[in-house]
């Protein structure tokens, strides 16, 4: 008998039919003799509807009251799922975040889980109940309802799995697993059987978001085996776990991120400190800089280019223009017509030539590389946005089809 | 400085505009230097919508999960009201039933308040906060969310007032107070300045429902002064309190109840025990019998007539028919074309002739009386439903217009 934590997102419980489907998955797992704890998000658009209701009355309401409002969403979904499971004749109980023992920081709307004290969950499991827990929410030390911020239900599930030493934490979603590339883009994309925590983290930040990053970090820290799988299609998903050196795939995926912008400052004086200053200015405005490229100084001048999230492009441009003027740089160039293509693979660490193979694929497809960045398990290139989809396919075929 | 508890029902917080209106009433009371605790029901039809959602999935769901589902309704309304008050610039905090210290029995959907431990409320009042409390809900000793059943928010408000020794408990509703008769029916109906707890209780059971009976009983027990008033019209309402003998009005109101049925069993053997048996059968099915009339035995046979709630008429008829057949009674007659007209007045206790005056009014209007029942502070008559409205006006005029 195993302890299995299952998490279902808002799409999986969007209406009565889907809730019944989830009830079937849960009770099937239970019927195999497992203890089952289920973490559920609010139904489909409930959270957005509640936020809209609140904004109609006061768009500047306190975060405490926003949390009070929004956390009603999961309360509704856990009760409905419990009712559906009752109809199938199984013992079940639904628990709110505070009932399930979620203690969080008091940073309303973006609270962090401090600990889970799963006494009540354990008591209900001992009574042979299926336990349904409201994701995304907890209680501060002031006895106020908190929420973990968007995507928080994944983290709720992993936190329960960690605190109870669960054997497996299944994250049900609307995709069947983690693929070697976006299956909507690359028709030969393959579902991965397994992937390491680090690769999963890199893929998430690279725009192939299937799992919330905080939850993967927590799973890694507590060594919780995750499975990403579909609530609609019955098939094994992708296991996320620590992977031994020998089993490591050379590369596990190709990802595209088109929501970025590139900024270049041309003619920066070639003196120490200029780069530091511009990046600390951006950091102070919470603008994350990703790839950075600096030309070698020439005639006492150099160029600095970097990428940022597209939705911060305007803020960044304003800041950079002021700075460029102040230091007498020649000009600033901003472009949102760029995309970042990355390959991720824990096997790279021990294999040379992976980057070369990627560049070769791009050369064969006559795609120009603007910038390059590498880490232990990742190679990223910046290219023209119009070439992005072609680049993903070319790289994917090079690695997976030969 | 006084401590004032204000209760607003679902209609009063049905949409953003009405919530803003309630926020104005609350902050005005607070601005006069009062401590204010506000009890709120779920918005308009939220409770019914949630129940419908649950029924779609499982019409036989457990009461525990029904409570979990439905109690999300007040959570939404307290947060929205708090947000509206924040917008007006006042310090405010919303509290769920369990946060406000409502400890109840574990009879889900019809829980009884055992006690209110208002520590958190007091702490927030000490911080000069307006406190918004979710009505209708509490926590069982198993740490499960319970609801008090329909109309429970009135009781929540009175329970807080009792536990905190509030100076006044205002029940805001969609009528301006308690009237001498239904103002939609009798154009000369007058708003009462004050009424005693007992009169209020009789009027509620007589179909002039303005206050939930449990809340009036609790207010009487703890001697909490209630005020029934409108959230839409700014005017003093009706005070419900203990009234000294001298101030007692002869009668305080005329009420009509048309949701009843009359059943007559003709030709019951005139022997002990027959009446007892039929009424215990009805009681076992939770059918409340109101007025009972038994003819004097004649030729070893007698007739028994009684009234019951109209929505139980079918159940009752089936039961009575079986019984009548078994004991060889002649026939059963059922009629739903009846209405009960009642006058209520604490002053009757010390004044003779009140009933006579009522009968005189009916005689003048040529309305036939089918049955009569009296108590210390009430006289009820059963008449033809078609005469009901005319009867109310005739009686009202007799007592209030002369």
Coordinates of N, CA and C in Angstrom, one line a residue, chain A residues 259-401:
Chain A
X259 N 8.4 35.3 -25.6 CA 7.9 36.5 -24.8 C 9.1 37.3 -24.2
X260 N 10.1 37.5 -25.1 CA 11.2 38.3 -24.6 C 11.5 39.5 -25.5
X261 N 12.3 40.4 -25.0 CA 12.8 41.5 -25.8 C 14.3 41.6 -25.7
X262 N 15.0 42.1 -26.7 CA 16.4 42.3 -26.6 C 16.7 43.8 -26.6
X263 N 17.6 44.2 -25.7 CA 18.0 45.6 -25.7 C 19.5 45.7 -25.9
X264 N 19.9 46.6 -26.8 CA 21.3 46.8 -27.0 C 21.7 48.2 -26.7
X265 N 22.8 48.4 -25.9 CA 23.3 49.8 -25.7 C 24.6 49.8 -26.5
X266 N 24.7 50.7 -27.5 CA 25.8 50.8 -28.4 C 26.7 51.9 -28.0
X267 N 28.0 51.7 -27.9 CA 29.0 52.7 -27.6 C 29.1 53.1 -26.1
X268 N 29.1 52.1 -25.3 CA 29.3 52.3 -23.9 C 30.8 52.5 -23.6
X269 N 31.2 53.5 -22.8 CA 32.6 53.7 -22.5 C 33.2 52.4 -21.9
X270 N 34.3 52.0 -22.4 CA 34.9 50.7 -22.0 C 35.7 50.9 -20.6
X271 N 34.9 51.1 -19.6 CA 35.5 51.3 -18.3 C 34.7 50.4 -17.3
X272 N 35.4 50.0 -16.2 CA 34.8 49.1 -15.2 C 33.6 49.8 -14.6
X273 N 32.5 49.0 -14.3 CA 31.4 49.5 -13.5 C 30.2 49.9 -14.3
X274 N 30.3 50.2 -15.6 CA 29.1 50.6 -16.4 C 28.1 49.5 -16.5
X275 N 28.6 48.3 -16.8 CA 27.6 47.1 -16.9 C 27.0 46.9 -15.5
X276 N 27.7 46.9 -14.5 CA 27.2 46.7 -13.2 C 26.0 47.6 -12.9
X277 N 26.3 48.9 -13.2 CA 25.3 49.9 -12.8 C 24.0 49.7 -13.6
X278 N 24.1 49.4 -14.9 CA 22.8 49.3 -15.6 C 22.0 48.1 -15.1
X279 N 22.7 47.0 -14.8 CA 22.0 45.8 -14.3 C 21.4 45.9 -12.9
X280 N 22.1 46.7 -12.1 CA 21.6 46.9 -10.7 C 20.3 47.8 -10.8
X281 N 20.4 48.8 -11.8 CA 19.2 49.6 -12.0 C 18.0 48.8 -12.4
X282 N 18.2 47.9 -13.3 CA 17.1 47.0 -13.8 C 16.6 46.1 -12.6
X283 N 17.6 45.6 -11.8 CA 17.2 44.7 -10.7 C 16.3 45.4 -9.7
X284 N 16.7 46.7 -9.5 CA 15.9 47.5 -8.5 C 14.4 47.6 -8.9
X285 N 14.2 47.5 -10.2 CA 12.8 47.6 -10.7 C 12.2 46.2 -10.9
X286 N 12.9 45.2 -10.4 CA 12.4 43.8 -10.6 C 12.3 43.3 -12.0
X287 N 13.2 43.9 -12.9 CA 13.2 43.4 -14.2 C 14.4 42.4 -14.4
X288 N 13.9 41.1 -14.7 CA 14.9 40.0 -14.8 C 15.6 40.1 -16.1
X289 N 17.0 40.1 -16.0 CA 17.8 40.0 -17.2 C 18.2 38.6 -17.4
X290 N 18.1 38.1 -18.7 CA 18.4 36.7 -18.9 C 19.8 36.7 -19.6
X291 N 19.8 36.5 -20.9 CA 21.1 36.4 -21.6 C 21.8 37.8 -21.7
X292 N 23.1 37.8 -21.4 CA 23.8 39.1 -21.5 C 25.0 38.8 -22.5
X293 N 25.2 39.8 -23.4 CA 26.3 39.7 -24.3 C 27.1 41.0 -24.3
X294 N 28.4 40.9 -24.2 CA 29.1 42.2 -24.2 C 30.2 42.1 -25.2
X295 N 30.3 43.0 -26.1 CA 31.3 43.0 -27.1 C 32.7 43.3 -26.5
X296 N 33.8 42.9 -27.2 CA 35.1 43.3 -26.7 C 35.3 44.7 -27.0
X297 N 35.9 45.5 -26.1 CA 36.1 46.9 -26.2 C 36.9 47.2 -27.5
X298 N 36.5 48.4 -28.1 CA 37.2 48.8 -29.3 C 37.2 50.3 -29.4
X299 N 38.3 50.9 -29.5 CA 38.4 52.4 -29.5 C 37.8 53.0 -28.2
X300 N 38.0 52.3 -27.1 CA 37.5 52.8 -25.8 C 36.0 52.7 -25.7
X301 N 35.3 52.0 -26.6 CA 33.8 51.8 -26.6 C 33.5 50.3 -26.6
X302 N 32.4 49.9 -26.1 CA 31.9 48.6 -26.2 C 30.4 48.6 -26.4
X303 N 29.8 47.4 -26.8 CA 28.3 47.3 -26.8 C 27.8 46.3 -25.8
X304 N 26.7 46.6 -25.2 CA 26.1 45.6 -24.2 C 24.7 45.3 -24.7
X305 N 24.4 44.0 -24.9 CA 23.1 43.5 -25.2 C 22.6 42.6 -24.2
X306 N 21.3 42.6 -24.0 CA 20.7 41.6 -23.0 C 19.2 41.4 -23.3
X307 N 18.7 40.3 -22.8 CA 17.3 40.1 -23.0 C 16.5 40.2 -21.7
X308 N 15.2 40.6 -21.8 CA 14.3 40.7 -20.6 C 13.0 40.2 -21.0
X309 N 12.1 40.0 -20.0 CA 10.7 39.6 -20.4 C 10.0 40.7 -21.2
X310 N 9.3 40.3 -22.2 CA 8.7 41.3 -23.1 C 7.8 42.3 -22.4
X311 N 7.0 41.8 -21.4 CA 6.0 42.7 -20.7 C 6.7 43.7 -19.9
X312 N 8.1 43.7 -19.7 CA 8.8 44.7 -19.0 C 9.6 45.6 -19.9
X313 N 9.4 45.4 -21.3 CA 10.2 46.1 -22.2 C 10.1 47.6 -22.1
X314 N 8.9 48.1 -22.0 CA 8.7 49.5 -21.9 C 9.4 50.1 -20.7
X315 N 9.2 49.5 -19.5 CA 9.9 50.0 -18.3 C 11.4 50.0 -18.5
X316 N 11.9 48.9 -19.1 CA 13.4 48.8 -19.2 C 13.9 49.8 -20.2
X317 N 13.2 50.0 -21.3 CA 13.6 51.0 -22.3 C 13.8 52.4 -21.7
X318 N 12.8 52.8 -20.9 CA 12.9 54.1 -20.3 C 14.1 54.2 -19.4
X319 N 14.3 53.2 -18.6 CA 15.5 53.2 -17.7 C 16.8 53.2 -18.4
X320 N 16.9 52.4 -19.5 CA 18.1 52.3 -20.2 C 18.4 53.6 -21.0
X321 N 17.4 54.2 -21.6 CA 17.5 55.4 -22.3 C 18.1 56.5 -21.5
X322 N 17.6 56.6 -20.3 CA 18.1 57.6 -19.3 C 19.6 57.4 -19.0
X323 N 19.9 56.1 -18.8 CA 21.2 55.7 -18.4 C 22.2 56.0 -19.6
X324 N 21.8 55.5 -20.8 CA 22.6 55.7 -22.0 C 22.9 57.1 -22.2
X325 N 22.0 58.0 -22.1 CA 22.2 59.4 -22.2 C 23.2 59.9 -21.2
X326 N 23.0 59.5 -20.0 CA 23.9 60.0 -18.9 C 25.3 59.6 -19.1
X327 N 25.6 58.5 -19.7 CA 27.0 58.0 -19.8 C 27.5 58.3 -21.2
X328 N 26.6 59.0 -22.0 CA 27.1 59.4 -23.4 C 27.2 58.2 -24.3
X329 N 26.4 57.2 -24.2 CA 26.4 56.0 -25.2 C 25.8 56.5 -26.5
X330 N 26.2 55.8 -27.5 CA 25.8 56.3 -28.9 C 24.2 56.1 -29.1
X331 N 23.7 54.9 -28.8 CA 22.3 54.7 -29.0 C 21.8 53.4 -28.3
X332 N 20.5 53.3 -28.1 CA 19.9 52.1 -27.6 C 19.0 51.5 -28.6
X333 N 19.1 50.2 -28.8 CA 18.2 49.6 -29.8 C 17.4 48.5 -29.0
X334 N 16.1 48.6 -29.2 CA 15.2 47.5 -28.6 C 14.5 46.7 -29.6
X335 N 14.4 45.5 -29.4 CA 13.6 44.6 -30.4 C 12.8 43.6 -29.7
X336 N 11.5 43.5 -30.0 CA 10.7 42.4 -29.5 C 10.5 41.3 -30.5
X337 N 11.1 41.4 -31.7 CA 11.0 40.4 -32.7 C 12.1 39.4 -32.6
X338 N 12.3 38.9 -31.4 CA 13.3 37.9 -31.1 C 12.7 36.7 -30.4
X339 N 13.3 35.6 -30.4 CA 12.9 34.4 -29.7 C 14.1 33.7 -29.1
X340 N 13.9 33.0 -28.0 CA 15.0 32.3 -27.4 C 14.7 30.8 -27.6
X341 N 15.7 30.1 -28.2 CA 15.5 28.6 -28.4 C 16.6 28.0 -27.5
X342 N 16.1 27.0 -26.7 CA 17.0 26.3 -25.8 C 17.0 24.8 -25.9
X343 N 18.1 24.2 -25.7 CA 18.1 22.7 -25.5 C 18.5 22.5 -24.0
X344 N 17.8 21.5 -23.4 CA 18.1 21.2 -22.0 C 18.4 19.8 -21.9
X345 N 19.5 19.4 -21.2 CA 19.8 18.0 -21.0 C 20.9 17.8 -20.0
X346 N 20.5 17.0 -19.0 CA 21.5 16.7 -17.9 C 22.7 16.0 -18.4
X347 N 22.6 15.3 -19.6 CA 23.7 14.5 -20.2 C 24.8 15.4 -20.7
X348 N 24.5 16.7 -21.0 CA 25.5 17.6 -21.6 C 26.7 17.7 -20.7
X349 N 26.5 17.6 -19.4 CA 27.6 17.8 -18.5 C 28.8 16.9 -18.9
X350 N 28.5 15.7 -19.3 CA 29.6 14.8 -19.6 C 29.8 14.5 -21.1
X351 N 29.0 15.2 -21.9 CA 29.2 15.0 -23.4 C 29.6 16.4 -24.0
X352 N 30.7 16.3 -24.7 CA 31.1 17.5 -25.5 C 30.3 17.6 -26.8
X353 N 30.3 18.7 -27.5 CA 29.7 18.7 -28.8 C 28.2 18.9 -29.0
X354 N 27.6 19.0 -27.8 CA 26.1 19.2 -27.9 C 25.8 20.5 -28.5
X355 N 26.5 21.6 -28.0 CA 26.2 22.9 -28.6 C 26.5 23.0 -30.1
X356 N 27.6 22.3 -30.5 CA 28.0 22.3 -31.9 C 26.9 21.7 -32.7
X357 N 26.3 20.6 -32.2 CA 25.3 19.9 -33.0 C 24.1 20.9 -33.1
X358 N 23.7 21.6 -32.1 CA 22.6 22.6 -32.2 C 22.9 23.7 -33.2
X359 N 24.1 24.2 -33.2 CA 24.5 25.3 -34.1 C 24.4 24.7 -35.5
X360 N 24.9 23.5 -35.7 CA 24.9 22.9 -37.0 C 23.4 22.8 -37.6
X361 N 22.5 22.4 -36.7 CA 21.1 22.3 -37.1 C 20.6 23.7 -37.6
X362 N 21.0 24.7 -36.9 CA 20.6 26.1 -37.2 C 21.2 26.5 -38.6
X363 N 22.5 26.1 -38.7 CA 23.2 26.5 -39.9 C 22.5 25.8 -41.1
X364 N 22.2 24.5 -41.0 CA 21.6 23.8 -42.1 C 20.3 24.4 -42.5
X365 N 19.6 25.0 -41.5 CA 18.3 25.6 -41.8 C 18.5 27.1 -42.1
X366 N 19.7 27.6 -42.2 CA 20.0 29.0 -42.6 C 19.4 30.0 -41.6
X367 N 19.5 29.7 -40.3 CA 19.0 30.6 -39.3 C 20.1 31.2 -38.6
X368 N 20.1 32.6 -38.5 CA 21.2 33.3 -37.9 C 21.0 33.4 -36.4
X369 N 22.2 33.2 -35.7 CA 22.2 33.3 -34.3 C 22.6 34.7 -33.8
X370 N 21.8 35.4 -33.0 CA 22.2 36.7 -32.5 C 23.0 36.7 -31.2
X371 N 22.6 35.8 -30.3 CA 23.3 35.7 -29.0 C 23.3 34.2 -28.6
X372 N 24.3 33.9 -27.7 CA 24.4 32.5 -27.2 C 24.6 32.6 -25.7
X373 N 24.0 31.7 -25.0 CA 24.3 31.5 -23.6 C 24.2 30.1 -23.2
X374 N 25.1 29.7 -22.3 CA 25.2 28.3 -21.9 C 25.2 28.1 -20.4
X375 N 24.7 27.0 -19.9 CA 24.9 26.6 -18.5 C 25.3 25.1 -18.5
X376 N 25.4 24.5 -17.4 CA 25.8 23.1 -17.3 C 24.9 22.2 -18.1
X377 N 23.6 22.5 -18.0 CA 22.6 21.6 -18.7 C 21.8 22.3 -19.7
X378 N 22.2 23.4 -20.2 CA 21.4 24.2 -21.1 C 22.2 24.9 -22.1
X379 N 21.7 25.0 -23.4 CA 22.3 25.9 -24.4 C 21.2 26.8 -24.9
X380 N 21.3 28.1 -24.9 CA 20.2 28.9 -25.4 C 20.8 29.8 -26.5
X381 N 20.0 30.0 -27.5 CA 20.4 31.0 -28.6 C 19.2 32.0 -28.8
X382 N 19.6 33.2 -29.2 CA 18.6 34.2 -29.5 C 18.6 34.3 -31.0
X383 N 17.4 34.2 -31.6 CA 17.2 34.3 -33.1 C 16.1 35.2 -33.4
X384 N 15.9 35.5 -34.7 CA 14.7 36.2 -35.2 C 13.4 35.4 -34.8
X385 N 12.4 36.2 -34.4 CA 11.2 35.5 -34.0 C 10.6 34.7 -35.1
X386 N 10.7 35.3 -36.4 CA 10.0 34.6 -37.5 C 10.7 33.2 -37.8
X387 N 11.9 33.0 -37.3 CA 12.5 31.7 -37.6 C 12.3 30.7 -36.4
X388 N 11.6 31.1 -35.4 CA 11.6 30.4 -34.2 C 11.0 28.9 -34.3
X389 N 9.8 28.8 -35.0 CA 9.2 27.5 -35.1 C 10.1 26.6 -35.9
X390 N 10.6 27.1 -37.0 CA 11.5 26.4 -37.9 C 12.7 25.9 -37.1
X391 N 13.2 26.7 -36.3 CA 14.4 26.4 -35.5 C 14.2 25.3 -34.5
X392 N 13.0 25.3 -33.9 CA 12.7 24.2 -32.9 C 12.6 22.9 -33.7
X393 N 12.0 22.9 -34.8 CA 11.8 21.6 -35.5 C 13.2 21.1 -36.0
X394 N 14.0 22.0 -36.5 CA 15.3 21.7 -37.1 C 16.2 21.1 -35.9
X395 N 16.2 21.7 -34.8 CA 17.0 21.2 -33.7 C 16.5 19.9 -33.2
X396 N 15.2 19.8 -33.0 CA 14.5 18.6 -32.5 C 14.9 17.4 -33.4
X397 N 14.7 17.6 -34.7 CA 15.0 16.5 -35.7 C 16.5 16.1 -35.6
X398 N 17.3 17.1 -35.5 CA 18.8 16.8 -35.4 C 19.1 15.9 -34.2
X399 N 18.5 16.1 -33.1 CA 18.8 15.3 -31.9 C 18.0 14.1 -31.8
X400 N 16.7 14.1 -32.2 CA 15.8 13.0 -31.9 C 15.5 12.1 -33.1
X401 N 15.8 12.6 -34.3 CA 15.3 11.8 -35.5 C 16.5 11.2 -36.2

